[in-house]
mmCIF file of N, CA and C in Angstrom:
data_model
loop_
_atom_site.group_PDB
_atom_site.id
_atom_site.type_symbol
_atom_site.label_atom_id
_atom_site.label_comp_id
_atom_site.label_asym_id
_atom_site.label_seq_id
_atom_site.Cartn_x
_atom_site.Cartn_y
_atom_site.Cartn_z
ATOM 1 N N MET I 1 -21.660 -1.311 -0.081
ATOM 2 C CA MET I 1 -22.994 -1.843 -0.200
ATOM 3 C C MET I 1 -22.932 -3.216 -0.876
ATOM 4 N N TRP I 2 -23.962 -3.943 -0.706
ATOM 5 C CA TRP I 2 -24.041 -5.277 -1.297
ATOM 6 C C TRP I 2 -24.796 -5.219 -2.615
ATOM 7 N N ARG I 3 -24.315 -5.973 -3.588
ATOM 8 C CA ARG I 3 -24.977 -6.089 -4.890
ATOM 9 C C ARG I 3 -25.334 -7.552 -5.112
ATOM 10 N N LEU I 4 -26.494 -7.780 -5.669
ATOM 11 C CA LEU I 4 -26.927 -9.134 -5.985
ATOM 12 C C LEU I 4 -26.529 -9.449 -7.414
ATOM 13 N N LYS I 5 -25.735 -10.502 -7.579
ATOM 14 C CA LYS I 5 -25.351 -10.949 -8.911
ATOM 15 C C LYS I 5 -26.103 -12.244 -9.185
ATOM 16 N N ILE I 6 -26.733 -12.318 -10.332
ATOM 17 C CA ILE I 6 -27.571 -13.461 -10.665
ATOM 18 C C ILE I 6 -27.016 -14.171 -11.898
ATOM 19 N N ALA I 7 -26.977 -15.483 -11.840
ATOM 20 C CA ALA I 7 -26.675 -16.397 -12.942
ATOM 21 C C ALA I 7 -25.486 -15.980 -13.787
ATOM 22 N N ALA I 8 -25.716 -15.531 -15.020
ATOM 23 C CA ALA I 8 -24.640 -15.284 -15.981
ATOM 24 C C ALA I 8 -23.652 -14.237 -15.489
ATOM 25 N N GLU I 9 -24.108 -13.240 -14.744
ATOM 26 C CA GLU I 9 -23.201 -12.218 -14.221
ATOM 27 C C GLU I 9 -22.169 -12.827 -13.286
ATOM 28 N N ALA I 10 -22.570 -13.822 -12.520
ATOM 29 C CA ALA I 10 -21.687 -14.427 -11.533
ATOM 30 C C ALA I 10 -20.954 -15.639 -12.084
ATOM 31 N N GLY I 11 -21.281 -16.060 -13.276
ATOM 32 C CA GLY I 11 -20.722 -17.280 -13.837
ATOM 33 C C GLY I 11 -19.263 -17.219 -14.212
ATOM 34 N N ASP I 12 -18.668 -16.048 -14.212
ATOM 35 C CA ASP I 12 -17.277 -15.917 -14.632
ATOM 36 C C ASP I 12 -16.277 -16.120 -13.501
ATOM 37 N N GLY I 13 -16.742 -16.360 -12.303
ATOM 38 C CA GLY I 13 -15.845 -16.520 -11.159
ATOM 39 C C GLY I 13 -14.994 -17.774 -11.278
ATOM 40 N N PRO I 14 -13.739 -17.717 -10.855
ATOM 41 C CA PRO I 14 -12.846 -18.865 -10.987
ATOM 42 C C PRO I 14 -13.207 -20.029 -10.069
ATOM 43 N N HIS I 15 -13.988 -19.786 -9.018
ATOM 44 C CA HIS I 15 -14.311 -20.838 -8.067
ATOM 45 C C HIS I 15 -15.725 -21.367 -8.232
ATOM 46 N N LEU I 16 -16.412 -20.977 -9.308
ATOM 47 C CA LEU I 16 -17.785 -21.419 -9.523
ATOM 48 C C LEU I 16 -17.843 -22.451 -10.636
ATOM 49 N N PHE I 17 -18.690 -23.448 -10.445
ATOM 50 C CA PHE I 17 -18.878 -24.493 -11.437
ATOM 51 C C PHE I 17 -20.356 -24.813 -11.513
ATOM 52 N N SER I 18 -20.869 -25.027 -12.710
ATOM 53 C CA SER I 18 -22.289 -25.315 -12.845
ATOM 54 C C SER I 18 -22.530 -26.319 -13.960
ATOM 55 N N THR I 19 -23.471 -27.217 -13.728
ATOM 56 C CA THR I 19 -23.891 -28.151 -14.775
ATOM 57 C C THR I 19 -25.221 -27.726 -15.386
ATOM 58 N N ASN I 20 -25.866 -26.699 -14.821
ATOM 59 C CA ASN I 20 -27.157 -26.237 -15.338
ATOM 60 C C ASN I 20 -27.121 -24.752 -15.709
ATOM 61 N N ASN I 21 -25.964 -24.259 -16.127
ATOM 62 C CA ASN I 21 -25.793 -22.879 -16.584
ATOM 63 C C ASN I 21 -26.179 -21.861 -15.514
ATOM 64 N N TYR I 22 -25.860 -22.176 -14.268
ATOM 65 C CA TYR I 22 -26.057 -21.272 -13.129
ATOM 66 C C TYR I 22 -27.519 -20.883 -12.900
ATOM 67 N N VAL I 23 -28.451 -21.738 -13.288
ATOM 68 C CA VAL I 23 -29.867 -21.469 -13.043
ATOM 69 C C VAL I 23 -30.106 -21.477 -11.538
ATOM 70 N N GLY I 24 -30.692 -20.415 -11.028
ATOM 71 C CA GLY I 24 -30.973 -20.300 -9.608
ATOM 72 C C GLY I 24 -29.803 -19.827 -8.770
ATOM 73 N N ARG I 25 -28.665 -19.556 -9.395
ATOM 74 C CA ARG I 25 -27.470 -19.127 -8.660
ATOM 75 C C ARG I 25 -27.564 -17.645 -8.330
ATOM 76 N N GLN I 26 -27.422 -17.314 -7.055
ATOM 77 C CA GLN I 26 -27.416 -15.922 -6.619
ATOM 78 C C GLN I 26 -26.208 -15.706 -5.718
ATOM 79 N N ILE I 27 -25.470 -14.651 -5.975
ATOM 80 C CA ILE I 27 -24.273 -14.347 -5.192
ATOM 81 C C ILE I 27 -24.339 -12.888 -4.757
ATOM 82 N N TRP I 28 -24.097 -12.651 -3.473
ATOM 83 C CA TRP I 28 -24.013 -11.287 -2.955
ATOM 84 C C TRP I 28 -22.557 -10.866 -2.975
ATOM 85 N N GLU I 29 -22.277 -9.706 -3.557
ATOM 86 C CA GLU I 29 -20.916 -9.192 -3.674
ATOM 87 C C GLU I 29 -20.858 -7.833 -2.976
ATOM 88 N N PHE I 30 -19.844 -7.645 -2.126
ATOM 89 C CA PHE I 30 -19.720 -6.391 -1.382
ATOM 90 C C PHE I 30 -18.833 -5.416 -2.132
ATOM 91 N N ASP I 31 -19.319 -4.196 -2.309
ATOM 92 C CA ASP I 31 -18.547 -3.120 -2.926
ATOM 93 C C ASP I 31 -18.560 -1.934 -1.966
ATOM 94 N N ALA I 32 -17.441 -1.690 -1.311
ATOM 95 C CA ALA I 32 -17.363 -0.649 -0.282
ATOM 96 C C ALA I 32 -17.510 0.754 -0.856
ATOM 97 N N ASN I 33 -17.288 0.923 -2.154
ATOM 98 C CA ASN I 33 -17.337 2.253 -2.757
ATOM 99 C C ASN I 33 -18.673 2.583 -3.413
ATOM 100 N N SER I 34 -19.625 1.672 -3.391
ATOM 101 C CA SER I 34 -20.911 1.961 -4.027
ATOM 102 C C SER I 34 -21.827 2.700 -3.063
ATOM 103 N N GLY I 35 -22.838 3.330 -3.600
ATOM 104 C CA GLY I 35 -23.773 4.095 -2.778
ATOM 105 C C GLY I 35 -23.277 5.509 -2.548
ATOM 106 N N SER I 36 -24.179 6.344 -2.087
ATOM 107 C CA SER I 36 -23.819 7.740 -1.825
ATOM 108 C C SER I 36 -23.051 7.832 -0.503
ATOM 109 N N PRO I 37 -22.330 8.921 -0.280
ATOM 110 C CA PRO I 37 -21.615 9.083 0.996
ATOM 111 C C PRO I 37 -22.552 9.024 2.201
ATOM 112 N N GLU I 38 -23.772 9.537 2.041
ATOM 113 C CA GLU I 38 -24.738 9.493 3.137
ATOM 114 C C GLU I 38 -25.145 8.055 3.454
ATOM 115 N N GLU I 39 -25.350 7.251 2.392
ATOM 116 C CA GLU I 39 -25.715 5.845 2.602
ATOM 117 C C GLU I 39 -24.583 5.079 3.279
ATOM 118 N N ARG I 40 -23.344 5.334 2.834
ATOM 119 C CA ARG I 40 -22.202 4.648 3.443
ATOM 120 C C ARG I 40 -22.056 5.032 4.909
ATOM 121 N N GLU I 41 -22.285 6.312 5.222
ATOM 122 C CA GLU I 41 -22.198 6.757 6.614
ATOM 123 C C GLU I 41 -23.309 6.126 7.454
ATOM 124 N N GLU I 42 -24.507 6.019 6.880
ATOM 125 C CA GLU I 42 -25.623 5.394 7.595
ATOM 126 C C GLU I 42 -25.331 3.921 7.882
ATOM 127 N N VAL I 43 -24.760 3.221 6.901
ATOM 128 C CA VAL I 43 -24.400 1.817 7.096
ATOM 129 C C VAL I 43 -23.314 1.695 8.148
ATOM 130 N N ASP I 44 -22.332 2.593 8.125
ATOM 131 C CA ASP I 44 -21.258 2.558 9.117
ATOM 132 C C ASP I 44 -21.798 2.781 10.529
ATOM 133 N N ARG I 45 -22.725 3.742 10.680
ATOM 134 C CA ARG I 45 -23.344 3.965 11.992
ATOM 135 C C ARG I 45 -24.135 2.739 12.446
ATOM 136 N N ALA I 46 -24.856 2.099 11.513
ATOM 137 C CA ALA I 46 -25.625 0.903 11.867
ATOM 138 C C ALA I 46 -24.692 -0.231 12.287
ATOM 139 N N ARG I 47 -23.558 -0.378 11.608
ATOM 140 C CA ARG I 47 -22.575 -1.407 11.992
ATOM 141 C C ARG I 47 -22.032 -1.159 13.396
ATOM 142 N N GLN I 48 -21.659 0.088 13.662
ATOM 143 C CA GLN I 48 -21.120 0.416 14.984
ATOM 144 C C GLN I 48 -22.162 0.190 16.070
ATOM 145 N N ASN I 49 -23.395 0.601 15.801
ATOM 146 C CA ASN I 49 -24.476 0.413 16.760
ATOM 147 C C ASN I 49 -24.724 -1.076 17.011
ATOM 148 N N PHE I 50 -24.694 -1.870 15.943
ATOM 149 C CA PHE I 50 -24.893 -3.311 16.085
ATOM 150 C C PHE I 50 -23.767 -3.928 16.912
ATOM 151 N N SER I 51 -22.519 -3.522 16.628
ATOM 152 C CA SER I 51 -21.377 -4.076 17.369
ATOM 153 C C SER I 51 -21.454 -3.757 18.858
ATOM 154 N N LEU I 52 -21.887 -2.544 19.175
ATOM 155 C CA LEU I 52 -21.980 -2.150 20.581
ATOM 156 C C LEU I 52 -23.122 -2.851 21.316
ATOM 157 N N ASN I 53 -24.208 -3.150 20.613
ATOM 158 C CA ASN I 53 -25.412 -3.666 21.259
ATOM 159 C C ASN I 53 -25.793 -5.085 20.842
ATOM 160 N N ARG I 54 -24.883 -5.839 20.228
ATOM 161 C CA ARG I 54 -25.273 -7.138 19.682
ATOM 162 C C ARG I 54 -25.703 -8.151 20.730
ATOM 163 N N SER I 55 -25.266 -8.005 21.964
ATOM 164 C CA SER I 55 -25.683 -8.954 22.995
ATOM 165 C C SER I 55 -26.949 -8.505 23.718
ATOM 166 N N CYS I 56 -27.442 -7.315 23.401
ATOM 167 C CA CYS I 56 -28.618 -6.764 24.095
ATOM 168 C C CYS I 56 -29.924 -6.941 23.329
ATOM 169 N N PHE I 57 -29.853 -7.144 22.012
ATOM 170 C CA PHE I 57 -31.061 -7.165 21.191
ATOM 171 C C PHE I 57 -31.162 -8.458 20.397
ATOM 172 N N LYS I 58 -32.373 -8.787 19.971
ATOM 173 C CA LYS I 58 -32.610 -9.955 19.132
ATOM 174 C C LYS I 58 -32.154 -9.663 17.704
ATOM 175 N N ALA I 59 -32.029 -10.721 16.901
ATOM 176 C CA ALA I 59 -31.568 -10.566 15.518
ATOM 177 C C ALA I 59 -32.505 -9.691 14.696
ATOM 178 N N SER I 60 -33.780 -9.646 15.025
ATOM 179 C CA SER I 60 -34.727 -8.836 14.258
ATOM 180 C C SER I 60 -34.466 -7.341 14.412
ATOM 181 N N ALA I 61 -33.618 -6.948 15.346
ATOM 182 C CA ALA I 61 -33.279 -5.542 15.539
ATOM 183 C C ALA I 61 -32.080 -5.122 14.693
ATOM 184 N N ASP I 62 -31.599 -5.995 13.817
ATOM 185 C CA ASP I 62 -30.435 -5.721 12.988
ATOM 186 C C ASP I 62 -30.797 -4.721 11.888
ATOM 187 N N LEU I 63 -30.320 -3.472 12.008
ATOM 188 C CA LEU I 63 -30.655 -2.427 11.039
ATOM 189 C C LEU I 63 -30.074 -2.705 9.662
ATOM 190 N N LEU I 64 -28.866 -3.277 9.585
ATOM 191 C CA LEU I 64 -28.279 -3.575 8.278
ATOM 192 C C LEU I 64 -29.160 -4.537 7.501
ATOM 193 N N TRP I 65 -29.708 -5.521 8.186
ATOM 194 C CA TRP I 65 -30.574 -6.494 7.529
ATOM 195 C C TRP I 65 -31.852 -5.825 7.026
ATOM 196 N N ARG I 66 -32.415 -4.935 7.838
ATOM 197 C CA ARG I 66 -33.664 -4.275 7.458
ATOM 198 C C ARG I 66 -33.458 -3.191 6.409
ATOM 199 N N MET I 67 -32.236 -2.668 6.256
ATOM 200 C CA MET I 67 -31.966 -1.617 5.275
ATOM 201 C C MET I 67 -31.811 -2.166 3.859
ATOM 202 N N GLN I 68 -31.556 -3.459 3.717
ATOM 203 C CA GLN I 68 -31.314 -4.033 2.398
ATOM 204 C C GLN I 68 -32.568 -3.966 1.547
ATOM 205 N N GLU I 69 -32.381 -3.569 0.307
ATOM 206 C CA GLU I 69 -33.480 -3.539 -0.646
ATOM 207 C C GLU I 69 -33.193 -4.571 -1.713
ATOM 208 N N VAL I 70 -34.126 -5.460 -1.889
ATOM 209 C CA VAL I 70 -33.931 -6.520 -2.885
ATOM 210 C C VAL I 70 -34.758 -6.226 -4.099
#
């Protein structure tokens, strides 16, 4: 699952540099082991479905995008 890291949490990365103390900085970090087994299976099914049908549907039909909770 994806986690949103904001400002100070993400400021420790070796490839990040900031002159304004990371104000407004948002980084999405993927953690394959987070979430319940059911959620991971649901995401895996959505990925497979997207891969099989990506040329048939518009981007708004992307289930992974619609499943994200911010």
